Amino acid sequence: DRLPSDAELCVEFDVSRMTARNAMQRLAEDGLIDRQPGRGSFVAEPPAHRRANRLMTFTQEMLRRGRVPSSRMLTRVIRPSSAAEATSLGIPHRQPVVHLRRLRFADDEPIAIESAILLGSCADAVMTADLSRGSLHETLARSGYVLRRGTGTIAAAAATAEEARLLGLRTGDPLLVERRVIVDAHGRRIEATESVYPADRYALDVQFDVEAPDLTGAEEES
């Protein structure tokens, strides 16, 4: 469907043209609309995969695909951090952290095993929250932990016996592994998470620039 023009949005919502334009640009950046010069803005086809350069919650992502998200809690404890976890979060070794491990479903199909390590100060927000249907990031935001940006890596791995059992795979089947560290608006590292996905059920879309080749050496040789 075609969306109203920026001018029509200004009239309908009584906002400035700049506000309307910024809102439409944000929808375009999120992949929700397709802006076609000379034709207007149209509702975009739902993306098959999440963009690698943008993180949305699992709940948001599955709802956007028209699927029903849910989770089964595997681990929810407060414990001392390991050396690697402390390094990821920038805290002293053995400082308390919250460890959440969940099996994530879409339409009752297992999609991911997600293991999140959170600062110990998040305990009051997440230890009693209903995370079977709700979003961890929304729970954190309601308690003042608004996550803003992060860094991550994407790798491949073979399913362990436990991962295969939980995801309905065979031991050794290929997995997509996403590791990320997320910070809040103040630059504090709040969450270090590893998400493991069956390779045939999940993927990440990547947008990139092509780096210009260095022709200096070729010019010198000629």
mmCIF file of C-alpha atoms in Angstrom:
data_model
loop_
_atom_site.group_PDB
_atom_site.id
_atom_site.type_symbol
_atom_site.label_atom_id
_atom_site.label_comp_id
_atom_site.label_asym_id
_atom_site.label_seq_id
_atom_site.Cartn_x
_atom_site.Cartn_y
_atom_site.Cartn_z
ATOM 1 C CA ASP A 1 0.000 0.000 0.000
ATOM 2 C CA ARG A 2 1.042 3.565 -0.644
ATOM 3 C CA LEU A 3 1.562 5.778 2.423
ATOM 4 C CA PRO A 4 0.478 9.427 2.709
ATOM 5 C CA SER A 5 2.958 12.059 1.562
ATOM 6 C CA ASP A 6 4.976 14.086 4.088
ATOM 7 C CA ALA A 7 2.626 17.035 3.482
ATOM 8 C CA GLU A 8 -0.442 14.862 4.130
ATOM 9 C CA LEU A 9 1.123 13.533 7.342
ATOM 10 C CA CYS A 10 1.755 17.103 8.524
ATOM 11 C CA VAL A 11 -1.943 17.908 8.179
ATOM 12 C CA GLU A 12 -3.189 14.626 9.667
ATOM 13 C CA PHE A 13 -0.954 14.687 12.754
ATOM 14 C CA ASP A 14 -0.414 18.470 13.077
ATOM 15 C CA VAL A 15 3.377 18.179 12.985
ATOM 16 C CA SER A 16 6.099 20.016 11.088
ATOM 17 C CA ARG A 17 7.379 18.794 7.731
ATOM 18 C CA MET A 18 10.757 18.054 9.363
ATOM 19 C CA THR A 19 9.086 15.816 11.971
ATOM 20 C CA ALA A 20 7.117 13.945 9.317
ATOM 21 C CA ARG A 21 10.191 13.533 7.102
ATOM 22 C CA ASN A 22 12.322 12.256 10.008
ATOM 23 C CA ALA A 23 9.637 9.751 10.995
ATOM 24 C CA MET A 24 9.391 8.409 7.467
ATOM 25 C CA GLN A 25 13.170 8.218 7.188
ATOM 26 C CA ARG A 26 13.319 6.184 10.392
ATOM 27 C CA LEU A 27 10.709 3.763 9.007
ATOM 28 C CA ALA A 28 12.761 3.454 5.826
ATOM 29 C CA GLU A 29 15.968 2.783 7.794
ATOM 30 C CA ASP A 30 14.133 0.074 9.743
ATOM 31 C CA GLY A 31 13.098 -1.534 6.468
ATOM 32 C CA LEU A 32 9.378 -1.027 7.138
ATOM 33 C CA ILE A 33 8.729 1.227 4.157
ATOM 34 C CA ASP A 34 10.192 1.628 0.686
ATOM 35 C CA ARG A 35 10.715 5.246 -0.446
ATOM 36 C CA GLN A 36 10.629 5.502 -4.246
ATOM 37 C CA PRO A 37 11.662 8.885 -5.706
ATOM 38 C CA GLY A 38 8.880 10.382 -7.801
ATOM 39 C CA ARG A 39 6.356 7.748 -6.682
ATOM 40 C CA GLY A 40 6.106 8.045 -2.912
ATOM 41 C CA SER A 41 6.473 5.703 0.072
ATOM 42 C CA PHE A 42 5.093 2.177 0.172
ATOM 43 C CA VAL A 43 4.757 -0.516 2.823
ATOM 44 C CA ALA A 44 7.778 -2.782 2.403
ATOM 45 C CA GLU A 45 7.713 -6.540 2.133
ATOM 46 C CA PRO A 46 8.559 -8.112 5.521
ATOM 47 C CA PRO A 47 12.315 -8.862 5.533
ATOM 48 C CA ALA A 48 13.334 -12.485 5.625
ATOM 49 C CA HIS A 49 16.128 -11.819 8.092
ATOM 50 C CA ARG A 50 17.360 -9.231 10.565
ATOM 51 C CA ARG A 51 19.918 -6.698 9.439
ATOM 52 C CA ALA A 52 23.302 -7.404 10.987
ATOM 53 C CA ASN A 53 23.888 -3.696 11.697
ATOM 54 C CA ARG A 54 20.659 -3.271 13.664
ATOM 55 C CA LEU A 55 19.546 -5.144 16.756
ATOM 56 C CA MET A 56 15.891 -5.518 17.617
ATOM 57 C CA THR A 57 14.574 -7.713 20.374
ATOM 58 C CA PHE A 58 13.708 -11.303 19.491
ATOM 59 C CA THR A 59 10.105 -10.536 20.419
ATOM 60 C CA GLN A 60 9.958 -7.556 18.047
ATOM 61 C CA GLU A 61 11.677 -9.482 15.281
ATOM 62 C CA MET A 62 9.312 -12.442 15.392
ATOM 63 C CA LEU A 63 6.190 -10.273 15.676
ATOM 64 C CA ARG A 64 7.382 -8.316 12.667
ATOM 65 C CA ARG A 65 7.582 -11.580 10.732
ATOM 66 C CA GLY A 66 4.031 -12.443 11.755
ATOM 67 C CA ARG A 67 5.139 -15.214 14.122
ATOM 68 C CA VAL A 68 4.264 -15.698 17.799
ATOM 69 C CA PRO A 69 7.350 -15.452 20.062
ATOM 70 C CA SER A 70 7.762 -17.255 23.371
ATOM 71 C CA SER A 71 10.575 -18.428 25.621
ATOM 72 C CA ARG A 72 11.398 -21.215 28.046
ATOM 73 C CA MET A 73 13.698 -20.280 30.893
ATOM 74 C CA LEU A 74 16.644 -22.659 31.224
ATOM 75 C CA THR A 75 18.747 -20.712 33.754
ATOM 76 C CA ARG A 76 18.096 -17.632 35.896
ATOM 77 C CA VAL A 77 20.677 -17.143 38.638
ATOM 78 C CA ILE A 78 22.836 -14.538 40.326
ATOM 79 C CA ARG A 79 26.420 -15.771 40.515
ATOM 80 C CA PRO A 80 30.035 -14.528 40.455
ATOM 81 C CA SER A 81 31.285 -13.568 37.004
ATOM 82 C CA SER A 82 33.900 -15.626 35.237
ATOM 83 C CA ALA A 83 37.096 -13.954 34.049
ATOM 84 C CA ALA A 84 35.815 -13.805 30.455
ATOM 85 C CA GLU A 85 32.423 -12.400 31.508
ATOM 86 C CA ALA A 86 34.088 -9.771 33.700
ATOM 87 C CA THR A 87 36.280 -8.696 30.791
ATOM 88 C CA SER A 88 33.272 -8.445 28.457
ATOM 89 C CA LEU A 89 31.354 -6.245 30.897
ATOM 90 C CA GLY A 90 34.363 -4.306 32.188
ATOM 91 C CA ILE A 91 33.844 -5.325 35.824
ATOM 92 C CA PRO A 92 36.090 -6.967 38.443
ATOM 93 C CA HIS A 93 36.446 -10.739 38.273
ATOM 94 C CA ARG A 94 33.877 -12.582 40.424
ATOM 95 C CA GLN A 95 31.637 -9.551 40.783
ATOM 96 C CA PRO A 96 27.974 -10.703 40.860
ATOM 97 C CA VAL A 97 26.157 -10.954 37.516
ATOM 98 C CA VAL A 98 22.759 -12.186 36.420
ATOM 99 C CA HIS A 99 22.865 -15.190 34.098
ATOM 100 C CA LEU A 100 19.760 -15.721 31.953
ATOM 101 C CA ARG A 101 19.605 -18.630 29.520
ATOM 102 C CA ARG A 102 16.461 -19.075 27.453
ATOM 103 C CA LEU A 103 15.223 -21.262 24.638
ATOM 104 C CA ARG A 104 13.471 -18.926 22.174
ATOM 105 C CA PHE A 105 10.534 -20.084 20.053
ATOM 106 C CA ALA A 106 8.594 -18.741 17.072
ATOM 107 C CA ASP A 107 5.209 -20.418 16.577
ATOM 108 C CA ASP A 108 6.436 -23.111 19.005
ATOM 109 C CA GLU A 109 9.460 -23.867 16.779
ATOM 110 C CA PRO A 110 12.816 -23.539 18.593
ATOM 111 C CA ILE A 111 14.817 -20.749 16.933
ATOM 112 C CA ALA A 112 17.606 -19.865 19.371
ATOM 113 C CA ILE A 113 19.364 -20.597 22.620
ATOM 114 C CA GLU A 114 20.164 -17.229 24.173
ATOM 115 C CA SER A 115 22.570 -16.854 27.088
ATOM 116 C CA ALA A 116 22.730 -13.331 28.551
ATOM 117 C CA ILE A 117 25.107 -12.071 31.234
ATOM 118 C CA LEU A 118 23.880 -8.844 32.864
ATOM 119 C CA LEU A 119 25.337 -6.496 35.466
ATOM 120 C CA GLY A 120 24.354 -7.528 38.965
ATOM 121 C CA SER A 121 22.507 -4.234 39.414
ATOM 122 C CA CYS A 122 19.923 -5.505 36.906
ATOM 123 C CA ALA A 123 18.847 -8.284 39.269
ATOM 124 C CA ASP A 124 15.848 -6.465 40.742
ATOM 125 C CA ALA A 125 14.494 -5.867 37.227
ATOM 126 C CA VAL A 126 14.897 -9.326 35.729
ATOM 127 C CA MET A 127 14.934 -11.977 38.453
ATOM 128 C CA THR A 128 11.153 -11.958 38.920
ATOM 129 C CA ALA A 129 10.053 -10.648 35.506
ATOM 130 C CA ASP A 130 7.856 -12.795 33.280
ATOM 131 C CA LEU A 131 10.198 -13.416 30.366
ATOM 132 C CA SER A 132 8.273 -16.325 28.861
ATOM 133 C CA ARG A 133 6.300 -13.902 26.669
ATOM 134 C CA GLY A 134 7.888 -10.537 27.420
ATOM 135 C CA SER A 135 11.060 -8.853 26.191
ATOM 136 C CA LEU A 136 14.227 -8.648 28.301
ATOM 137 C CA HIS A 137 15.157 -5.282 26.794
ATOM 138 C CA GLU A 138 11.715 -3.848 27.508
ATOM 139 C CA THR A 139 11.997 -5.115 31.085
ATOM 140 C CA LEU A 140 15.382 -3.433 31.450
ATOM 141 C CA ALA A 141 14.116 -0.184 29.899
ATOM 142 C CA ARG A 142 11.258 0.024 32.407
ATOM 143 C CA SER A 143 13.882 -0.063 35.171
ATOM 144 C CA GLY A 144 16.025 2.655 33.626
ATOM 145 C CA TYR A 145 18.474 0.521 31.649
ATOM 146 C CA VAL A 146 17.928 1.843 28.128
ATOM 147 C CA LEU A 147 20.245 0.003 25.749
ATOM 148 C CA ARG A 148 21.614 2.080 22.892
ATOM 149 C CA ARG A 149 24.345 0.401 20.870
ATOM 150 C CA GLY A 150 26.730 -2.508 20.847
ATOM 151 C CA THR A 151 29.405 -4.530 19.150
ATOM 152 C CA GLY A 152 29.255 -8.132 18.065
ATOM 153 C CA THR A 153 30.760 -11.009 16.180
ATOM 154 C CA ILE A 154 29.185 -13.710 14.035
ATOM 155 C CA ALA A 155 30.682 -17.176 13.781
ATOM 156 C CA ALA A 156 29.843 -20.754 12.888
ATOM 157 C CA ALA A 157 29.842 -23.751 15.215
ATOM 158 C CA ALA A 158 28.721 -27.367 15.410
ATOM 159 C CA ALA A 159 25.819 -28.232 17.697
ATOM 160 C CA THR A 160 26.725 -29.907 20.969
ATOM 161 C CA ALA A 161 24.585 -32.777 22.220
ATOM 162 C CA GLU A 162 22.650 -30.431 24.542
ATOM 163 C CA GLU A 163 22.142 -27.769 21.849
ATOM 164 C CA ALA A 164 20.969 -30.433 19.401
ATOM 165 C CA ARG A 165 18.456 -31.764 21.944
ATOM 166 C CA LEU A 166 17.037 -28.315 22.708
ATOM 167 C CA LEU A 167 16.845 -27.173 19.087
ATOM 168 C CA GLY A 168 15.679 -30.453 17.590
ATOM 169 C CA LEU A 169 18.864 -31.013 15.611
ATOM 170 C CA ARG A 170 21.507 -33.700 15.284
ATOM 171 C CA THR A 171 24.759 -33.384 17.173
ATOM 172 C CA GLY A 172 27.255 -31.668 14.896
ATOM 173 C CA ASP A 173 24.656 -29.846 12.785
ATOM 174 C CA PRO A 174 25.741 -26.310 11.764
ATOM 175 C CA LEU A 175 24.874 -23.367 13.997
ATOM 176 C CA LEU A 176 25.070 -19.594 13.576
ATOM 177 C CA VAL A 177 26.570 -18.010 16.697
ATOM 178 C CA GLU A 178 26.114 -14.301 17.436
ATOM 179 C CA ARG A 179 28.025 -12.759 20.360
ATOM 180 C CA ARG A 180 27.398 -9.160 21.355
ATOM 181 C CA VAL A 181 28.079 -6.623 24.100
ATOM 182 C CA ILE A 182 25.491 -3.859 24.536
ATOM 183 C CA VAL A 183 25.927 -0.521 26.299
ATOM 184 C CA ASP A 184 23.436 2.024 27.624
ATOM 185 C CA ALA A 185 23.161 5.738 26.886
ATOM 186 C CA HIS A 186 25.992 6.421 29.366
ATOM 187 C CA GLY A 187 28.375 3.987 27.720
ATOM 188 C CA ARG A 188 28.095 1.383 30.504
ATOM 189 C CA ARG A 189 28.332 -2.215 29.365
ATOM 190 C CA ILE A 190 25.065 -3.772 30.561
ATOM 191 C CA GLU A 191 24.720 -7.050 28.663
ATOM 192 C CA ALA A 192 26.977 -9.667 27.098
ATOM 193 C CA THR A 193 24.969 -12.232 25.151
ATOM 194 C CA GLU A 194 25.563 -15.293 23.027
ATOM 195 C CA SER A 195 22.736 -16.422 20.744
ATOM 196 C CA VAL A 196 22.913 -19.758 18.955
ATOM 197 C CA TYR A 197 20.651 -20.372 15.934
ATOM 198 C CA PRO A 198 20.107 -23.419 13.693
ATOM 199 C CA ALA A 199 21.761 -22.498 10.402
ATOM 200 C CA ASP A 200 18.687 -23.496 8.369
ATOM 201 C CA ARG A 201 16.226 -21.404 10.437
ATOM 202 C CA TYR A 202 17.958 -18.060 10.842
ATOM 203 C CA ALA A 203 20.228 -15.684 8.935
ATOM 204 C CA LEU A 204 21.439 -12.101 9.029
ATOM 205 C CA ASP A 205 21.254 -9.641 6.139
ATOM 206 C CA VAL A 206 24.342 -7.481 5.611
ATOM 207 C CA GLN A 207 24.663 -4.111 3.901
ATOM 208 C CA PHE A 208 28.151 -2.904 3.048
ATOM 209 C CA ASP A 209 30.225 -0.366 1.121
ATOM 210 C CA VAL A 210 32.781 -1.533 -1.401
ATOM 211 C CA GLU A 211 36.237 -0.235 -0.550
ATOM 212 C CA ALA A 212 37.990 1.311 -3.538
ATOM 213 C CA PRO A 213 41.049 -0.648 -4.680
ATOM 214 C CA ASP A 214 44.482 0.863 -4.093
ATOM 215 C CA LEU A 215 45.769 1.597 -7.585
ATOM 216 C CA THR A 216 48.924 3.384 -6.408
ATOM 217 C CA GLY A 217 51.159 0.356 -6.911
ATOM 218 C CA ALA A 218 49.764 -0.317 -10.394
ATOM 219 C CA GLU A 219 50.371 3.288 -11.437
ATOM 220 C CA GLU A 220 53.958 3.166 -10.165
ATOM 221 C CA GLU A 221 54.647 -0.056 -12.075
ATOM 222 C CA SER A 222 53.310 1.423 -15.300
#
